[in-house]
Amino acid sequence: MNNLINVAVLGSTGYVGMELVKILSKHENVKINFLGSDKSNKKYLSNIENDEEYKNLPVLKNNNEFDPSTAEYVFLALPHSISNKYVKKYYGKIKIIDLSADFRLDNFDVYKENYGDNHLCFEYASQFIYGLPEFNKKIIFKANNIAVPGCYPTSILLPIIPLMKDNLIKNDDIIIDSKSGYSGAGKNFDLSNIKSEKDFNFYNYNTNSHRHIAEIKQELEKCNSINNLLFSFNPHILPNFRGMMSTIYCNLTEKINKTKCLEKLRNFSKKNYFIQFIEDDRRLDFFSVHNTNFCKIKIFDHPNKDKIIIVSIIDNLIKGASGQAVQCLNIMENLNEKTALI
């Protein structure tokens, strides 16, 4: 095809970076012309994993070698506090899709509290659009810079925002219990935390102090200018490699019943291809979203009729990161949103 979109991926050898390359390599409108890494210089991705998608790709080069004049887009699959250094170099020279946390938050004090003060250009944060397509499609289309949401926030915001915007659930006393495969912790995660010779392990961590709380709070408070939001967040690491499930306990607003919530999420699903609202007896499990860009949502009864239980599942590496980034690219280029994602 003529007029392919030239793209670069920096951080292409991490879990998210490799998934991103795999998707982009199948994209009929894209040509990958630079793959960056700080650890596997002068190698090929096919030397790291022998998947078909990693063949016939550029040799890996140091991230610093990328020239923004050679591509239309750069994807930054880099850790927080690292990504912003490249944004400082490239801002205004190329369209940026950043998968780190460096440009998701609106307030620098909040950023510093959660990620430290190692940020060279927070003044650009206001020029980044929060890349949650189901809610920000129109402004993503006009954007030059995207901050791709975190995996936990994606799994939580997608089911809650539609209900909160219509005042179907209360803003306080929301309980969020999330579970993630260990790939969300990155390649440096110590597998002895979750696997031994005899058994597998499972544990919660950073209860009510996880960095993603600030991002969740920021985006929920934008619903109807909410200022009395109160929720607890308890994340867990599973011995599974990939997958994420968030179970959310909500109080219904006075005179609202579960039927109204079902109707709202049903309509939300109809308008957004990658949202699947499940109303039958199918269970929500990781296998059903592995290697997909879907978010599946289901509502369950609570013994107290004034409450509901929402379960949301995604693949943390796809809808929670790389797939969502490509979904944003498709919107920015006015392509079919599903391109390379189904």
Short mmCIF file of C-alpha atoms in Angstrom, two decimals:
data_model
loop_
_atom_site.label_atom_id
_atom_site.label_comp_id
_atom_site.label_asym_id
_atom_site.label_seq_id
_atom_site.Cartn_x
_atom_site.Cartn_y
_atom_site.Cartn_z
CA MET A 1 0.00 0.00 0.00
CA ASN A 2 1.23 3.50 -0.82
CA ASN A 3 1.54 6.31 1.72
CA LEU A 4 2.19 4.10 4.70
CA ILE A 5 2.46 5.80 8.10
CA ASN A 6 6.04 5.60 9.33
CA VAL A 7 6.21 4.83 13.04
CA ALA A 8 8.91 4.26 15.62
CA VAL A 9 8.71 2.31 18.86
CA LEU A 10 11.08 3.18 21.70
CA GLY A 11 11.29 0.60 24.47
CA SER A 12 10.39 -2.13 22.01
CA THR A 13 11.81 -5.05 24.00
CA GLY A 14 9.65 -4.73 27.13
CA TYR A 15 6.42 -6.68 27.52
CA VAL A 16 4.30 -3.75 26.32
CA GLY A 17 6.75 -2.74 23.60
CA MET A 18 6.85 -6.22 22.12
CA GLU A 19 3.05 -6.47 22.09
CA LEU A 20 2.90 -3.06 20.43
CA VAL A 21 5.34 -4.12 17.71
CA LYS A 22 3.34 -7.31 17.16
CA ILE A 23 0.15 -5.29 16.55
CA LEU A 24 1.82 -2.63 14.39
CA SER A 25 3.51 -5.28 12.25
CA LYS A 26 0.03 -6.46 11.19
CA HIS A 27 -1.27 -2.94 10.54
CA GLU A 28 -1.99 -2.49 6.84
CA ASN A 29 -1.44 1.28 7.01
CA VAL A 30 1.79 1.28 9.02
CA LYS A 31 5.48 0.80 8.37
CA ILE A 32 7.75 0.32 11.39
CA ASN A 33 10.98 2.07 10.49
CA PHE A 34 12.69 2.27 13.88
CA LEU A 35 12.81 -0.02 16.90
CA GLY A 36 14.57 1.30 19.97
CA SER A 37 15.95 -0.45 23.03
CA ASP A 38 18.54 0.32 25.69
CA LYS A 39 19.42 -3.32 26.27
CA SER A 40 19.36 -5.27 22.99
CA ASN A 41 21.24 -2.97 20.64
CA LYS A 42 22.10 -4.34 17.15
CA LYS A 43 19.92 -7.42 17.63
CA TYR A 44 16.58 -8.27 16.05
CA LEU A 45 13.35 -8.83 17.97
CA SER A 46 13.22 -12.25 16.32
CA ASN A 47 16.41 -13.08 18.26
CA ILE A 48 14.48 -12.45 21.50
CA GLU A 49 11.22 -14.17 20.55
CA ASN A 50 10.77 -16.22 17.41
CA ASP A 51 7.19 -15.14 16.65
CA GLU A 52 6.29 -14.60 13.00
CA GLU A 53 5.37 -10.96 13.66
CA TYR A 54 8.95 -10.14 14.70
CA LYS A 55 10.49 -11.17 11.39
CA ASN A 56 11.45 -8.68 8.66
CA LEU A 57 11.67 -5.76 11.09
CA PRO A 58 14.44 -3.17 11.52
CA VAL A 59 17.45 -4.04 13.65
CA LEU A 60 17.22 -2.79 17.21
CA LYS A 61 19.06 0.46 17.88
CA ASN A 62 19.61 2.53 20.97
CA ASN A 63 16.58 4.67 21.78
CA ASN A 64 18.75 7.80 21.54
CA GLU A 65 19.51 7.10 17.88
CA PHE A 66 15.97 7.83 16.73
CA ASP A 67 15.58 10.82 14.40
CA PRO A 68 12.03 12.24 14.61
CA SER A 69 12.23 13.54 11.04
CA THR A 70 12.10 9.94 9.77
CA ALA A 71 8.60 9.09 11.06
CA GLU A 72 5.14 10.53 11.62
CA TYR A 73 4.60 8.89 15.03
CA VAL A 74 6.75 7.72 17.89
CA PHE A 75 5.38 5.30 20.48
CA LEU A 76 7.13 5.59 23.84
CA ALA A 77 6.85 2.20 25.59
CA LEU A 78 9.16 3.43 28.33
CA PRO A 79 8.99 3.63 32.13
CA HIS A 80 7.74 6.73 33.92
CA SER A 81 10.45 9.36 34.51
CA ILE A 82 12.27 8.08 31.40
CA SER A 83 9.64 8.81 28.78
CA ASN A 84 9.53 12.56 29.48
CA LYS A 85 13.21 12.92 28.53
CA TYR A 86 12.35 11.82 25.00
CA VAL A 87 9.24 13.98 24.89
CA LYS A 88 11.43 16.98 25.70
CA LYS A 89 13.58 16.12 22.65
CA TYR A 90 10.75 15.31 20.23
CA TYR A 91 7.85 17.55 21.25
CA GLY A 92 6.52 19.53 18.27
CA LYS A 93 8.63 17.54 15.80
CA ILE A 94 6.52 14.37 15.64
CA LYS A 95 3.23 12.99 16.94
CA ILE A 96 3.79 11.24 20.26
CA ILE A 97 1.86 8.34 21.78
CA ASP A 98 3.25 7.86 25.27
CA LEU A 99 2.47 4.69 27.21
CA SER A 100 4.13 5.82 30.45
CA ALA A 101 2.50 7.75 33.29
CA ASP A 102 4.52 10.91 32.60
CA PHE A 103 1.74 12.89 30.91
CA ARG A 104 -1.47 11.36 32.27
CA LEU A 105 -1.82 13.59 35.30
CA ASP A 106 -2.88 17.24 35.18
CA ASN A 107 -1.19 18.43 38.37
CA PHE A 108 2.59 18.39 38.87
CA ASP A 109 2.34 18.15 42.65
CA VAL A 110 0.21 15.03 42.28
CA TYR A 111 2.71 13.64 39.79
CA LYS A 112 5.64 14.30 42.14
CA GLU A 113 3.83 12.67 45.05
CA ASN A 114 3.38 9.47 43.05
CA TYR A 115 6.29 9.32 40.63
CA GLY A 116 8.95 11.68 41.98
CA ASP A 117 10.22 14.96 40.57
CA ASN A 118 12.37 13.52 37.78
CA HIS A 119 10.33 15.19 35.03
CA LEU A 120 11.96 17.56 32.55
CA CYS A 121 8.92 19.01 30.76
CA PHE A 122 5.69 18.78 32.73
CA GLU A 123 4.64 22.01 31.02
CA TYR A 124 3.75 19.83 28.02
CA ALA A 125 1.28 17.73 30.02
CA SER A 126 -1.61 20.04 29.12
CA GLN A 127 -0.92 19.29 25.45
CA PHE A 128 -1.43 15.55 25.89
CA ILE A 129 -4.89 14.05 25.49
CA TYR A 130 -5.88 11.23 27.85
CA GLY A 131 -6.16 8.34 25.41
CA LEU A 132 -9.30 6.55 26.54
CA PRO A 133 -11.07 6.34 23.16
CA GLU A 134 -14.51 5.37 24.44
CA PHE A 135 -14.83 8.81 26.05
CA ASN A 136 -12.31 11.04 24.27
CA LYS A 137 -12.61 9.99 20.64
CA LYS A 138 -13.35 13.47 19.26
CA ILE A 139 -10.38 15.13 20.92
CA ILE A 140 -8.07 12.19 20.20
CA PHE A 141 -8.86 12.68 16.51
CA LYS A 142 -7.54 16.26 16.67
CA ALA A 143 -4.59 15.51 18.95
CA ASN A 144 -0.86 15.49 18.28
CA ASN A 145 0.11 13.92 21.60
CA ILE A 146 -1.54 11.09 23.51
CA ALA A 147 -1.06 9.84 27.06
CA VAL A 148 -2.26 6.23 27.03
CA PRO A 149 -4.10 5.37 30.30
CA GLY A 150 -2.76 2.89 32.83
CA CYS A 151 -4.04 -0.67 32.87
CA TYR A 152 -5.84 -0.53 36.23
CA PRO A 153 -7.53 2.80 35.40
CA THR A 154 -8.68 1.44 32.04
CA SER A 155 -10.39 -1.56 33.62
CA ILE A 156 -12.04 0.67 36.25
CA LEU A 157 -12.98 3.81 34.34
CA LEU A 158 -14.65 2.05 31.41
CA PRO A 159 -17.51 0.59 33.51
CA ILE A 160 -17.78 3.36 36.10
CA ILE A 161 -17.72 6.59 34.05
CA PRO A 162 -20.94 5.90 32.09
CA LEU A 163 -22.82 5.22 35.33
CA MET A 164 -21.33 8.15 37.20
CA LYS A 165 -21.97 10.60 34.37
CA ASP A 166 -25.67 9.81 34.56
CA ASN A 167 -25.72 9.89 38.38
CA LEU A 168 -26.75 6.24 38.53
CA ILE A 169 -24.23 5.39 41.25
CA LYS A 170 -23.08 7.36 44.26
CA ASN A 171 -19.65 8.99 44.31
CA ASP A 172 -18.68 7.76 47.76
CA ASP A 173 -17.98 4.41 49.39
CA ILE A 174 -16.91 2.73 46.13
CA ILE A 175 -14.82 -0.39 46.71
CA ILE A 176 -12.45 -1.46 43.93
CA ASP A 177 -10.72 -4.83 44.11
CA SER A 178 -8.38 -5.49 41.17
CA LYS A 179 -6.21 -8.42 40.14
CA SER A 180 -3.47 -8.37 37.52
CA GLY A 181 -1.19 -10.84 35.81
CA TYR A 182 2.45 -10.30 36.70
CA SER A 183 3.36 -8.90 33.27
CA GLY A 184 1.95 -5.60 34.55
CA ALA A 185 4.98 -5.35 36.82
CA GLY A 186 7.39 -5.47 33.87
CA LYS A 187 10.31 -7.70 32.94
CA ASN A 188 12.25 -6.90 36.10
CA PHE A 189 9.58 -8.48 38.29
CA ASP A 190 10.99 -11.22 40.54
CA LEU A 191 9.07 -14.38 39.66
CA SER A 192 9.95 -15.93 43.02
CA ASN A 193 7.21 -13.65 44.41
CA ILE A 194 4.53 -15.72 42.71
CA LYS A 195 6.07 -19.10 41.87
CA SER A 196 7.98 -21.73 43.81
CA GLU A 197 8.86 -25.35 43.16
CA LYS A 198 5.75 -26.48 45.04
CA ASP A 199 3.05 -23.91 44.39
CA PHE A 200 1.90 -20.56 43.05
CA ASN A 201 1.44 -17.41 45.11
CA PHE A 202 -1.03 -14.50 45.08
CA TYR A 203 -0.93 -11.29 47.10
CA ASN A 204 -2.27 -7.79 47.44
CA TYR A 205 0.02 -4.78 47.39
CA ASN A 206 -0.07 -0.98 47.79
CA THR A 207 -3.62 -1.01 49.13
CA ASN A 208 -4.97 2.56 48.93
CA SER A 209 -1.50 3.83 48.04
CA HIS A 210 -1.04 2.59 44.46
CA ARG A 211 0.17 5.19 41.96
CA HIS A 212 -2.83 4.65 39.70
CA ILE A 213 -5.20 5.98 42.37
CA ALA A 214 -4.36 9.56 41.38
CA GLU A 215 -5.20 8.82 37.74
CA ILE A 216 -8.48 7.10 38.61
CA LYS A 217 -9.46 9.94 40.93
CA GLN A 218 -8.58 12.62 38.38
CA GLU A 219 -10.70 11.10 35.62
CA LEU A 220 -13.68 10.24 37.83
CA GLU A 221 -13.77 13.75 39.25
CA LYS A 222 -14.27 15.06 35.72
CA CYS A 223 -17.70 13.38 35.70
CA ASN A 224 -20.16 16.15 36.53
CA SER A 225 -17.41 18.08 38.36
CA ILE A 226 -17.46 15.64 41.27
CA ASN A 227 -15.68 16.92 44.38
CA ASN A 228 -16.72 14.44 47.08
CA LEU A 229 -15.38 11.28 45.47
CA LEU A 230 -14.39 8.50 47.87
CA PHE A 231 -13.16 5.04 46.89
CA SER A 232 -10.81 2.37 48.15
CA PHE A 233 -8.46 0.49 45.83
CA ASN A 234 -6.94 -2.88 46.61
CA PRO A 235 -4.74 -4.30 43.78
CA HIS A 236 -3.33 -7.83 43.65
CA ILE A 237 -0.70 -9.73 41.67
CA LEU A 238 -1.66 -13.13 40.26
CA PRO A 239 0.66 -15.92 39.10
CA ASN A 240 -0.90 -15.56 35.62
CA PHE A 241 1.23 -13.82 33.00
CA ARG A 242 -1.49 -11.58 31.53
CA GLY A 243 -5.03 -10.46 32.27
CA MET A 244 -6.72 -8.02 34.63
CA MET A 245 -10.00 -8.16 36.53
CA SER A 246 -11.55 -5.33 38.53
CA THR A 247 -14.49 -6.02 40.83
CA ILE A 248 -16.26 -2.81 41.81
CA TYR A 249 -18.86 -2.45 44.57
CA CYS A 250 -21.11 0.59 44.14
CA ASN A 251 -24.07 2.17 45.90
CA LEU A 252 -26.97 3.05 43.64
CA THR A 253 -28.31 6.60 43.71
CA GLU A 254 -31.70 7.04 45.39
CA LYS A 255 -34.61 5.83 43.21
CA ILE A 256 -32.21 4.09 40.82
CA ASN A 257 -32.28 0.32 40.35
CA LYS A 258 -29.99 -2.17 38.65
CA THR A 259 -32.13 -2.12 35.49
CA LYS A 260 -31.09 1.47 34.76
CA CYS A 261 -27.43 0.50 35.04
CA LEU A 262 -27.93 -2.49 32.76
CA GLU A 263 -29.56 -0.27 30.17
CA LYS A 264 -26.77 2.30 30.37
CA LEU A 265 -23.94 -0.20 29.93
CA ARG A 266 -25.87 -2.03 27.22
CA ASN A 267 -26.07 1.19 25.20
CA PHE A 268 -22.45 2.01 25.99
CA SER A 269 -21.44 -1.35 24.57
CA LYS A 270 -23.50 -0.86 21.41
CA LYS A 271 -21.74 2.44 20.68
CA ASN A 272 -18.21 1.15 21.35
CA TYR A 273 -16.95 -1.90 19.49
CA PHE A 274 -14.32 -2.86 22.07
CA ILE A 275 -16.78 -2.84 24.98
CA GLN A 276 -18.66 -6.10 25.46
CA PHE A 277 -21.43 -6.00 28.04
CA ILE A 278 -22.28 -9.54 29.09
CA GLU A 279 -25.86 -10.19 30.20
CA ASP A 280 -26.09 -13.97 29.91
CA ASP A 281 -24.53 -16.76 32.00
CA ARG A 282 -21.10 -16.57 30.37
CA ARG A 283 -18.42 -16.14 32.99
CA LEU A 284 -15.79 -13.43 32.77
CA ASP A 285 -12.34 -14.98 32.62
CA PHE A 286 -8.89 -14.06 31.39
CA PHE A 287 -8.91 -16.54 28.52
CA SER A 288 -11.81 -14.69 26.91
CA VAL A 289 -9.80 -11.44 26.61
CA HIS A 290 -6.26 -12.78 26.11
CA ASN A 291 -4.58 -11.05 23.15
CA THR A 292 -7.64 -8.88 22.47
CA ASN A 293 -8.45 -5.19 22.80
CA PHE A 294 -11.82 -5.88 24.40
CA CYS A 295 -13.08 -4.84 27.78
CA LYS A 296 -15.80 -7.18 29.01
CA ILE A 297 -18.19 -5.96 31.68
CA LYS A 298 -20.87 -7.68 33.73
CA ILE A 299 -23.18 -6.52 36.54
CA PHE A 300 -24.09 -8.80 39.43
CA ASP A 301 -26.74 -8.52 42.11
CA HIS A 302 -25.76 -7.52 45.63
CA PRO A 303 -27.75 -8.86 48.62
CA ASN A 304 -28.51 -5.23 49.36
CA LYS A 305 -30.73 -4.03 46.49
CA ASP A 306 -29.29 -0.54 46.85
CA LYS A 307 -25.91 -1.81 45.67
CA ILE A 308 -24.48 -3.47 42.57
CA ILE A 309 -21.31 -5.41 41.82
CA ILE A 310 -19.52 -4.69 38.55
CA VAL A 311 -16.84 -6.98 37.12
CA SER A 312 -14.59 -5.74 34.33
CA ILE A 313 -11.82 -7.68 32.56
CA ILE A 314 -9.15 -6.71 30.03
CA ASP A 315 -5.83 -7.96 28.74
CA ASN A 316 -3.52 -5.61 30.63
CA LEU A 317 -0.94 -5.64 27.82
CA ILE A 318 -3.46 -4.94 25.03
CA LYS A 319 -6.50 -2.88 26.05
CA GLY A 320 -4.50 -1.83 29.10
CA ALA A 321 -1.56 -0.58 27.00
CA SER A 322 -0.46 -1.45 23.45
CA GLY A 323 -3.85 -2.13 21.86
CA GLN A 324 -5.29 1.06 23.29
CA ALA A 325 -2.29 2.96 21.88
CA VAL A 326 -2.98 1.59 18.39
CA GLN A 327 -6.69 2.32 18.82
CA CYS A 328 -5.68 5.95 19.41
CA LEU A 329 -3.45 5.92 16.32
CA ASN A 330 -6.35 4.67 14.22
CA ILE A 331 -8.59 7.46 15.47
CA MET A 332 -5.92 10.13 14.93
CA GLU A 333 -5.48 8.93 11.33
CA ASN A 334 -9.24 8.62 10.73
CA LEU A 335 -8.87 4.91 10.06
CA ASN A 336 -11.24 2.14 11.04
CA GLU A 337 -10.81 1.94 14.81
CA LYS A 338 -10.52 -1.86 14.62
CA THR A 339 -7.59 -1.92 12.17
CA ALA A 340 -4.93 -4.43 13.32
CA LEU A 341 -6.90 -5.05 16.52
CA ILE A 342 -9.21 -7.85 15.44
#
